[in-house]
Amino acid sequence: MSDHVVIVGAGHAAGQAAASLRQEGYEGAITMIGNEPYIPYQRPPLSKKFLAGEIGIDRVYFKPPEFYEKENVTVKLGTRVTEIDRKTKTVHTDQGETLTYSKLLLTTGSRVRELNLPGFDLDGVFYLRNVGDVEGIQSYFNKGGKCVIVGGGYIGLEVAAVAAKHGIDVTVLEMAPMVMARVVDPIVSRFYERVHKEEGVKILTGAAVSGFEGKDGQLTKVTCADGTAHEADFVVVGVGILPNVELAVEANLKVENGIAVDECCRTSDPDIYAAGDCTNHPNPLLGERLRLESVHNALEQAKTAAAAICGKEKPYAQIPWFWSDQYDLKLQIVGLSAGYDQAVVRGNPDEGRSFAVFYLKEGRLIAVDAINRAPEFMMSKQLIAKGVSIPAEKLRDENINMKEMAAFAI
């Protein structure tokens, strides 16, 4: 059988994997299969500059269209893989095709968590995961009016920021006691609530949405469990995502909160690899298995998988990092703060728009949230990877340059 790598999915990990396979010297056939009508594109801009209309689709492509032709990568768009047959090493598509692979890479990504509530199918109810979603939301942006955001996480608040800048009346409904509750300390959450309110956004926490109401098929209001209702011309729901593991499950691959892979992105089948949001992988630096929803993770796992397919062992071992852009704020997070026992603040979150929160566990630095603080973010990357302890009073002292912080490491 001739060498043929089939990549299922056409997102960040797929685009990076195709590029990395060629960089690693792979000369065989590569086929990428994606169910959207677009070549791989970057998703972060969808809730930021692309949603705002500041950039077009050509600016969000992961690689330009000519890249795939130049690197001899066959791209099948608008196509869904329906089955993996491990015995015959083939995949079947909804277009009636059967492709034989020597190695298979699953980059199936994730999908939005949907709300199965009354009125969920009304016109004007949106999620934000792909270009088509953005185009639908933008059609309402142009009309102004009222927007309700369900969910106060990254996506919800990023959409709220763009909508507010477009002069739209925005209300955010968050079921938890604070926004971004899953990823940040209350200090950071309160800061973001303050900024959004200063920008004219209404934020209601502890608000459980119970349904959507409309007239003639068009959304008119969002109802909550406490009996309150909020008028809306359109709503954007952002309540999390789910890994796309169905193909792996049906192929009897090991799946535990994502497709289980080893440090080189191999699944339980040595000829099948997986990378990106859909995976659950070991992180030797943190000493635990993780499923990450992160562009950085998708890109780095794709590089690791491509190397392994080419017979090169380049184990994936990095500290996770994330970011969010809202208004003039760049939030950069490095590490995972779960389990911290002390939060150390550098700067003033109650005034201005620049500070950092360091998370310590038994004195050891495990994560940082940096808002408009690039030096704190960059230096913390190195410190967290080394697993060092830094005295809280040193982290707090803004008279100490972050580049000098390593000198206080224990």
Short mmCIF file of C-alpha atoms in Angstrom, two decimals:
data_model
loop_
_atom_site.label_atom_id
_atom_site.label_comp_id
_atom_site.label_asym_id
_atom_site.label_seq_id
_atom_site.Cartn_x
_atom_site.Cartn_y
_atom_site.Cartn_z
CA MET A 1 0.00 0.00 0.00
CA SER A 2 1.40 3.41 -0.93
CA ASP A 3 1.86 6.07 1.75
CA HIS A 4 -1.29 8.10 2.23
CA VAL A 5 -2.03 10.27 5.24
CA VAL A 6 -5.72 11.11 5.56
CA ILE A 7 -6.55 14.04 7.82
CA VAL A 8 -10.13 14.11 9.09
CA GLY A 9 -11.07 17.71 9.85
CA ALA A 10 -9.99 21.03 8.39
CA GLY A 11 -9.26 23.33 11.30
CA HIS A 12 -6.11 24.65 12.98
CA ALA A 13 -4.65 21.23 13.71
CA ALA A 14 -5.35 19.96 10.18
CA GLY A 15 -3.71 22.93 8.51
CA GLN A 16 -0.67 22.73 10.76
CA ALA A 17 -0.39 18.96 10.32
CA ALA A 18 -0.36 19.24 6.52
CA ALA A 19 2.38 21.86 6.68
CA SER A 20 4.40 19.96 9.28
CA LEU A 21 4.23 16.67 7.38
CA ARG A 22 5.96 18.30 4.43
CA GLN A 23 8.44 20.09 6.70
CA GLU A 24 9.31 16.77 8.31
CA GLY A 25 10.06 15.32 4.88
CA TYR A 26 6.93 13.28 4.20
CA GLU A 27 6.59 12.82 0.44
CA GLY A 28 3.50 10.62 0.22
CA ALA A 29 -0.08 11.62 -0.54
CA ILE A 30 -2.01 13.83 1.88
CA THR A 31 -5.78 14.18 1.80
CA MET A 32 -7.64 16.56 4.10
CA ILE A 33 -11.39 16.17 4.55
CA GLY A 34 -13.49 18.97 6.02
CA ASN A 35 -17.24 19.38 6.31
CA GLU A 36 -17.21 23.18 5.91
CA PRO A 37 -16.86 24.86 2.49
CA TYR A 38 -13.64 26.59 3.59
CA ILE A 39 -9.99 25.61 3.75
CA PRO A 40 -8.54 25.71 7.29
CA TYR A 41 -9.06 29.09 8.94
CA GLN A 42 -8.30 30.65 12.31
CA ARG A 43 -11.20 30.61 14.73
CA PRO A 44 -10.17 33.26 17.31
CA PRO A 45 -10.86 36.19 14.93
CA LEU A 46 -14.44 34.95 14.44
CA SER A 47 -15.51 36.52 17.73
CA LYS A 48 -13.20 39.50 17.34
CA LYS A 49 -11.98 41.33 14.19
CA PHE A 50 -13.82 39.12 11.69
CA LEU A 51 -17.10 39.55 13.54
CA ALA A 52 -16.45 43.28 13.71
CA GLY A 53 -16.00 43.39 9.93
CA GLU A 54 -12.45 44.67 10.26
CA ILE A 55 -10.96 41.79 8.25
CA GLY A 56 -12.24 39.50 5.51
CA ILE A 57 -12.11 35.72 5.10
CA ASP A 58 -8.80 35.90 3.25
CA ARG A 59 -7.20 37.31 6.41
CA VAL A 60 -8.32 34.41 8.60
CA TYR A 61 -7.16 31.55 6.39
CA PHE A 62 -4.54 29.45 8.19
CA LYS A 63 -2.58 29.16 4.94
CA PRO A 64 -3.38 30.78 1.57
CA PRO A 65 -5.28 28.59 -0.93
CA GLU A 66 -2.22 28.17 -3.13
CA PHE A 67 -0.32 26.52 -0.27
CA TYR A 68 -2.29 23.28 -0.61
CA GLU A 69 -1.67 23.09 -4.34
CA LYS A 70 2.02 23.88 -3.94
CA GLU A 71 2.46 21.23 -1.23
CA ASN A 72 0.35 18.68 -3.14
CA VAL A 73 -2.33 18.39 -0.46
CA THR A 74 -5.72 17.22 -1.72
CA VAL A 75 -8.49 19.08 0.11
CA LYS A 76 -12.04 17.74 0.05
CA LEU A 77 -14.42 20.38 1.40
CA GLY A 78 -18.11 20.10 2.18
CA THR A 79 -17.43 16.44 2.91
CA ARG A 80 -18.04 14.47 6.08
CA VAL A 81 -16.32 11.24 7.07
CA THR A 82 -19.03 8.80 8.13
CA GLU A 83 -17.00 5.77 9.12
CA ILE A 84 -13.50 4.54 9.89
CA ASP A 85 -12.80 0.89 9.06
CA ARG A 86 -9.65 -0.01 10.98
CA LYS A 87 -9.43 -3.53 9.54
CA THR A 88 -9.23 -2.35 5.93
CA LYS A 89 -7.61 0.98 6.89
CA THR A 90 -10.23 2.95 5.00
CA VAL A 91 -12.52 5.91 5.65
CA HIS A 92 -15.93 6.37 4.08
CA THR A 93 -17.50 9.75 3.30
CA ASP A 94 -21.01 11.05 2.79
CA GLN A 95 -20.07 11.63 -0.85
CA GLY A 96 -19.84 7.89 -1.40
CA GLU A 97 -16.06 7.82 -1.49
CA THR A 98 -13.78 5.27 0.17
CA LEU A 99 -10.19 6.33 0.87
CA THR A 100 -7.41 3.99 1.95
CA TYR A 101 -4.89 5.33 4.45
CA SER A 102 -1.49 4.23 5.72
CA LYS A 103 -1.83 6.69 8.63
CA LEU A 104 -4.96 8.50 9.77
CA LEU A 105 -5.01 11.77 11.71
CA LEU A 106 -8.19 12.81 13.51
CA THR A 107 -8.46 16.58 13.91
CA THR A 108 -12.21 16.60 14.37
CA GLY A 109 -12.18 19.50 16.82
CA SER A 110 -15.24 20.42 18.82
CA ARG A 111 -18.76 21.76 18.43
CA VAL A 112 -20.88 24.18 20.42
CA ARG A 113 -22.92 22.95 23.34
CA GLU A 114 -26.50 23.65 22.29
CA LEU A 115 -29.43 24.66 24.49
CA ASN A 116 -32.44 22.42 23.98
CA LEU A 117 -34.90 24.96 25.34
CA PRO A 118 -38.32 26.14 24.12
CA GLY A 119 -37.87 28.42 21.12
CA PHE A 120 -34.33 27.26 20.34
CA ASP A 121 -35.17 27.13 16.62
CA LEU A 122 -36.44 30.71 16.28
CA ASP A 123 -34.80 33.02 13.75
CA GLY A 124 -32.33 35.22 15.57
CA VAL A 125 -30.92 32.50 17.87
CA PHE A 126 -27.23 32.01 17.09
CA TYR A 127 -24.15 30.16 18.21
CA LEU A 128 -20.66 31.20 17.15
CA ARG A 129 -18.37 28.48 15.87
CA ASN A 130 -17.87 29.00 12.14
CA VAL A 131 -17.91 31.56 9.34
CA GLY A 132 -21.57 30.91 8.59
CA ASP A 133 -22.49 31.71 12.19
CA VAL A 134 -20.63 35.02 11.98
CA GLU A 135 -22.38 35.99 8.77
CA GLY A 136 -25.75 35.38 10.39
CA ILE A 137 -24.89 37.48 13.43
CA GLN A 138 -23.47 40.27 11.28
CA SER A 139 -26.79 40.58 9.42
CA TYR A 140 -28.33 41.64 12.75
CA PHE A 141 -25.41 43.87 13.68
CA ASN A 142 -26.26 46.04 10.72
CA LYS A 143 -29.76 46.60 12.08
CA GLY A 144 -28.70 47.68 15.56
CA GLY A 145 -31.29 46.89 18.25
CA LYS A 146 -31.03 44.63 21.28
CA CYS A 147 -28.76 41.62 21.73
CA VAL A 148 -28.77 39.10 24.56
CA ILE A 149 -25.66 37.00 25.14
CA VAL A 150 -26.26 33.69 26.93
CA GLY A 151 -23.03 32.79 28.72
CA GLY A 152 -20.35 35.02 30.20
CA GLY A 153 -17.27 33.08 29.09
CA TYR A 154 -14.62 34.10 26.57
CA ILE A 155 -16.86 33.88 23.51
CA GLY A 156 -19.85 35.57 25.13
CA LEU A 157 -17.84 38.52 26.40
CA GLU A 158 -15.88 38.90 23.17
CA VAL A 159 -19.13 39.06 21.19
CA ALA A 160 -20.55 41.48 23.75
CA ALA A 161 -17.54 43.77 23.29
CA VAL A 162 -17.87 43.81 19.49
CA ALA A 163 -21.64 44.32 19.64
CA ALA A 164 -21.33 47.16 22.13
CA LYS A 165 -18.81 48.92 19.89
CA HIS A 166 -21.40 48.65 17.09
CA GLY A 167 -23.86 50.61 19.21
CA ILE A 168 -26.04 47.62 20.05
CA ASP A 169 -27.86 47.35 23.37
CA VAL A 170 -26.21 44.29 24.98
CA THR A 171 -27.27 42.18 27.96
CA VAL A 172 -25.17 39.22 29.15
CA LEU A 173 -26.92 36.46 31.10
CA GLU A 174 -24.54 34.23 33.06
CA MET A 175 -25.80 31.33 35.16
CA ALA A 176 -22.73 31.25 37.44
CA PRO A 177 -22.18 33.83 40.22
CA MET A 178 -19.51 35.56 38.11
CA VAL A 179 -18.36 35.86 34.50
CA MET A 180 -15.53 33.64 33.22
CA ALA A 181 -16.04 31.58 36.37
CA ARG A 182 -14.43 28.47 34.88
CA VAL A 183 -11.09 30.07 34.07
CA VAL A 184 -10.27 33.09 36.27
CA ASP A 185 -10.13 34.27 39.87
CA PRO A 186 -12.93 36.53 41.22
CA ILE A 187 -10.47 39.44 41.05
CA VAL A 188 -10.24 39.13 37.25
CA SER A 189 -13.96 38.43 36.93
CA ARG A 190 -14.90 41.61 38.83
CA PHE A 191 -12.51 43.59 36.65
CA TYR A 192 -14.17 42.38 33.45
CA GLU A 193 -17.63 43.07 34.83
CA ARG A 194 -16.51 46.63 35.64
CA VAL A 195 -15.06 47.23 32.19
CA HIS A 196 -18.07 45.85 30.34
CA LYS A 197 -20.44 47.96 32.42
CA GLU A 198 -18.29 51.03 31.69
CA GLU A 199 -18.75 50.18 27.99
CA GLY A 200 -22.54 50.07 28.41
CA VAL A 201 -23.03 46.29 28.61
CA LYS A 202 -25.52 44.97 31.17
CA ILE A 203 -24.31 41.84 32.97
CA LEU A 204 -26.65 39.69 35.05
CA THR A 205 -25.09 36.77 36.95
CA GLY A 206 -27.02 33.92 38.53
CA ALA A 207 -29.37 34.12 35.54
CA ALA A 208 -30.63 30.75 34.29
CA VAL A 209 -32.17 30.99 30.82
CA SER A 210 -35.37 28.93 30.51
CA GLY A 211 -36.35 29.60 26.90
CA PHE A 212 -36.81 31.89 23.92
CA GLU A 213 -40.02 33.53 22.78
CA GLY A 214 -40.90 34.99 19.42
CA LYS A 215 -43.48 36.19 16.97
CA ASP A 216 -43.99 34.83 13.47
CA GLY A 217 -40.89 32.68 13.86
CA GLN A 218 -38.65 35.58 14.91
CA LEU A 219 -37.07 35.89 18.35
CA THR A 220 -38.44 38.70 20.50
CA LYS A 221 -37.32 37.87 24.05
CA VAL A 222 -35.26 35.60 26.27
CA THR A 223 -36.91 34.23 29.40
CA CYS A 224 -35.24 33.21 32.67
CA ALA A 225 -36.13 30.69 35.35
CA ASP A 226 -36.93 33.46 37.85
CA GLY A 227 -39.71 34.73 35.58
CA THR A 228 -37.86 37.71 34.16
CA ALA A 229 -37.74 38.35 30.41
CA HIS A 230 -35.32 40.31 28.26
CA GLU A 231 -36.29 41.81 24.93
CA ALA A 232 -33.97 40.78 22.12
CA ASP A 233 -33.70 41.13 18.36
CA PHE A 234 -31.09 38.41 18.38
CA VAL A 235 -29.27 36.20 20.86
CA VAL A 236 -25.81 34.62 20.80
CA VAL A 237 -25.38 31.49 22.92
CA GLY A 238 -21.91 30.69 24.24
CA VAL A 239 -22.15 27.98 26.89
CA GLY A 240 -19.17 25.81 26.07
CA ILE A 241 -18.09 23.24 23.52
CA LEU A 242 -18.03 19.45 23.21
CA PRO A 243 -15.26 17.34 21.64
CA ASN A 244 -16.15 15.59 18.40
CA VAL A 245 -15.31 12.00 19.33
CA GLU A 246 -18.13 10.08 17.66
CA LEU A 247 -16.02 8.68 14.82
CA ALA A 248 -13.43 7.50 17.31
CA VAL A 249 -16.06 5.88 19.52
CA GLU A 250 -17.62 4.06 16.57
CA ALA A 251 -14.15 2.86 15.53
CA ASN A 252 -13.61 1.46 19.05
CA LEU A 253 -10.69 3.74 19.81
CA LYS A 254 -10.08 4.58 23.47
CA VAL A 255 -12.08 7.66 24.41
CA GLU A 256 -12.11 9.26 27.86
CA ASN A 257 -13.17 12.92 27.88
CA GLY A 258 -11.67 13.16 24.41
CA ILE A 259 -9.79 10.76 22.16
CA ALA A 260 -7.06 9.28 24.36
CA VAL A 261 -3.58 9.80 22.89
CA ASP A 262 -0.03 9.30 24.13
CA GLU A 263 2.73 11.92 24.30
CA CYS A 264 3.23 11.60 20.52
CA CYS A 265 -0.50 11.88 19.72
CA ARG A 266 -1.00 8.19 18.93
CA THR A 267 -4.42 6.76 19.72
CA SER A 268 -5.02 3.19 20.89
CA ASP A 269 -4.52 2.22 17.22
CA PRO A 270 -0.84 2.73 16.25
CA ASP A 271 -1.83 3.83 12.73
CA ILE A 272 -4.31 6.46 13.92
CA TYR A 273 -3.30 9.77 15.50
CA ALA A 274 -5.35 12.64 16.89
CA ALA A 275 -4.67 16.30 17.65
CA GLY A 276 -6.49 19.37 18.94
CA ASP A 277 -9.68 20.00 20.91
CA CYS A 278 -10.87 16.42 20.42
CA THR A 279 -7.97 14.83 22.33
CA ASN A 280 -7.13 13.93 25.89
CA HIS A 281 -3.36 13.88 26.29
CA PRO A 282 -0.71 13.45 28.99
CA ASN A 283 1.18 16.55 30.12
CA PRO A 284 4.42 15.53 31.83
CA LEU A 285 5.10 19.08 33.06
CA LEU A 286 1.81 19.18 34.96
CA GLY A 287 1.67 15.47 35.78
CA GLU A 288 -1.88 14.94 34.57
CA ARG A 289 -3.98 14.20 31.49
CA LEU A 290 -5.73 17.16 29.88
CA ARG A 291 -8.28 17.98 27.24
CA LEU A 292 -7.57 21.54 26.14
CA GLU A 293 -9.65 23.93 24.06
CA SER A 294 -6.79 26.00 22.76
CA VAL A 295 -5.25 27.06 19.45
CA HIS A 296 -1.75 26.62 20.86
CA ASN A 297 -2.53 23.05 21.87
CA ALA A 298 -4.00 22.25 18.44
CA LEU A 299 -0.97 23.59 16.59
CA GLU A 300 1.64 21.96 18.82
CA GLN A 301 -0.09 18.60 18.88
CA ALA A 302 -0.34 18.72 15.08
CA LYS A 303 3.43 19.23 14.87
CA THR A 304 4.01 16.32 17.23
CA ALA A 305 1.63 14.03 15.32
CA ALA A 306 3.22 14.92 11.97
CA ALA A 307 6.69 14.16 13.33
CA ALA A 308 5.53 10.81 14.74
CA ILE A 309 3.91 9.85 11.44
CA CYS A 310 7.31 10.51 9.86
CA GLY A 311 8.99 8.23 12.39
CA LYS A 312 10.35 11.02 14.61
CA GLU A 313 9.60 11.13 18.31
CA LYS A 314 8.95 14.70 19.45
CA PRO A 315 6.81 14.29 22.59
CA TYR A 316 4.37 17.10 23.32
CA ALA A 317 5.23 18.70 26.68
CA GLN A 318 4.26 22.34 27.06
CA ILE A 319 2.55 24.60 29.56
CA PRO A 320 -0.92 25.56 28.24
CA TRP A 321 -1.66 29.15 27.36
CA PHE A 322 -4.73 31.04 26.15
CA TRP A 323 -5.80 34.57 25.29
CA SER A 324 -8.89 36.75 24.88
CA ASP A 325 -9.28 40.18 23.25
CA GLN A 326 -12.05 42.44 24.53
CA TYR A 327 -12.10 46.19 23.78
CA ASP A 328 -8.53 47.41 24.37
CA LEU A 329 -7.82 44.52 26.74
CA LYS A 330 -5.59 41.56 25.95
CA LEU A 331 -5.97 38.84 28.53
CA GLN A 332 -3.14 36.29 28.36
CA ILE A 333 -3.31 33.21 30.54
CA VAL A 334 -0.47 30.78 31.05
CA GLY A 335 -0.78 27.61 33.13
CA LEU A 336 -3.84 26.14 34.82
CA SER A 337 -4.95 27.81 38.06
CA ALA A 338 -7.14 24.97 39.37
CA GLY A 339 -6.16 24.10 42.92
CA TYR A 340 -4.36 27.37 43.71
CA ASP A 341 -4.27 28.46 47.37
CA GLN A 342 -3.04 32.04 46.92
CA ALA A 343 -3.69 34.78 44.35
CA VAL A 344 -1.10 37.57 44.19
CA VAL A 345 -2.06 40.79 42.43
CA ARG A 346 0.50 42.97 40.61
CA GLY A 347 -1.06 46.31 39.69
CA ASN A 348 -4.49 47.71 40.51
CA PRO A 349 -7.52 45.89 39.03
CA ASP A 350 -9.89 48.50 40.49
CA GLU A 351 -8.43 51.34 38.44
CA GLY A 352 -7.07 51.41 34.92
CA ARG A 353 -6.85 48.44 32.60
CA SER A 354 -3.53 46.76 33.27
CA PHE A 355 -2.58 44.26 35.99
CA ALA A 356 -1.67 40.60 36.57
CA VAL A 357 -2.77 37.90 38.98
CA PHE A 358 -0.28 35.17 39.90
CA TYR A 359 -1.66 31.88 41.19
CA LEU A 360 0.40 29.97 43.74
CA LYS A 361 -0.01 26.47 45.14
CA GLU A 362 2.07 25.79 48.24
CA GLY A 363 4.28 28.68 47.13
CA ARG A 364 4.85 27.33 43.62
CA LEU A 365 3.79 29.48 40.66
CA ILE A 366 1.23 27.50 38.63
CA ALA A 367 -0.57 30.11 36.50
CA VAL A 368 -0.95 33.80 35.70
CA ASP A 369 -3.68 35.98 34.25
CA ALA A 370 -2.06 39.00 32.61
CA ILE A 371 -4.24 41.86 31.36
CA ASN A 372 -2.27 44.18 29.08
CA ARG A 373 0.88 42.87 30.79
CA ALA A 374 3.02 41.12 28.16
CA PRO A 375 6.21 41.00 30.34
CA GLU A 376 4.36 39.20 33.15
CA PHE A 377 2.91 36.72 30.67
CA MET A 378 6.18 35.99 28.88
CA MET A 379 8.30 35.62 32.03
CA SER A 380 5.68 33.49 33.76
CA LYS A 381 5.77 31.05 30.85
CA GLN A 382 9.39 30.28 31.72
CA LEU A 383 8.91 30.26 35.49
CA ILE A 384 5.88 27.95 35.44
CA ALA A 385 7.60 25.51 33.09
CA LYS A 386 10.48 25.28 35.60
CA GLY A 387 8.09 24.58 38.48
CA VAL A 388 9.67 27.20 40.73
CA SER A 389 8.41 29.06 43.79
CA ILE A 390 8.56 32.86 43.86
CA PRO A 391 7.92 34.86 47.07
CA ALA A 392 4.54 36.59 46.87
CA GLU A 393 5.99 39.93 47.96
CA LYS A 394 8.39 39.87 45.01
CA LEU A 395 5.66 39.10 42.47
CA ARG A 396 3.56 41.91 43.92
CA ASP A 397 6.33 44.53 43.81
CA GLU A 398 6.09 46.50 40.55
CA ASN A 399 9.48 48.04 41.22
CA ILE A 400 10.99 44.67 40.38
CA ASN A 401 11.29 44.12 36.64
CA MET A 402 9.77 40.81 35.55
CA LYS A 403 13.06 39.87 33.85
CA GLU A 404 14.67 39.94 37.30
CA MET A 405 12.08 37.62 38.85
CA ALA A 406 14.05 34.45 38.08
CA ALA A 407 16.67 35.60 40.58
CA PHE A 408 14.13 35.05 43.37
CA ALA A 409 13.14 31.58 42.25
CA ILE A 410 13.34 28.84 44.84
#
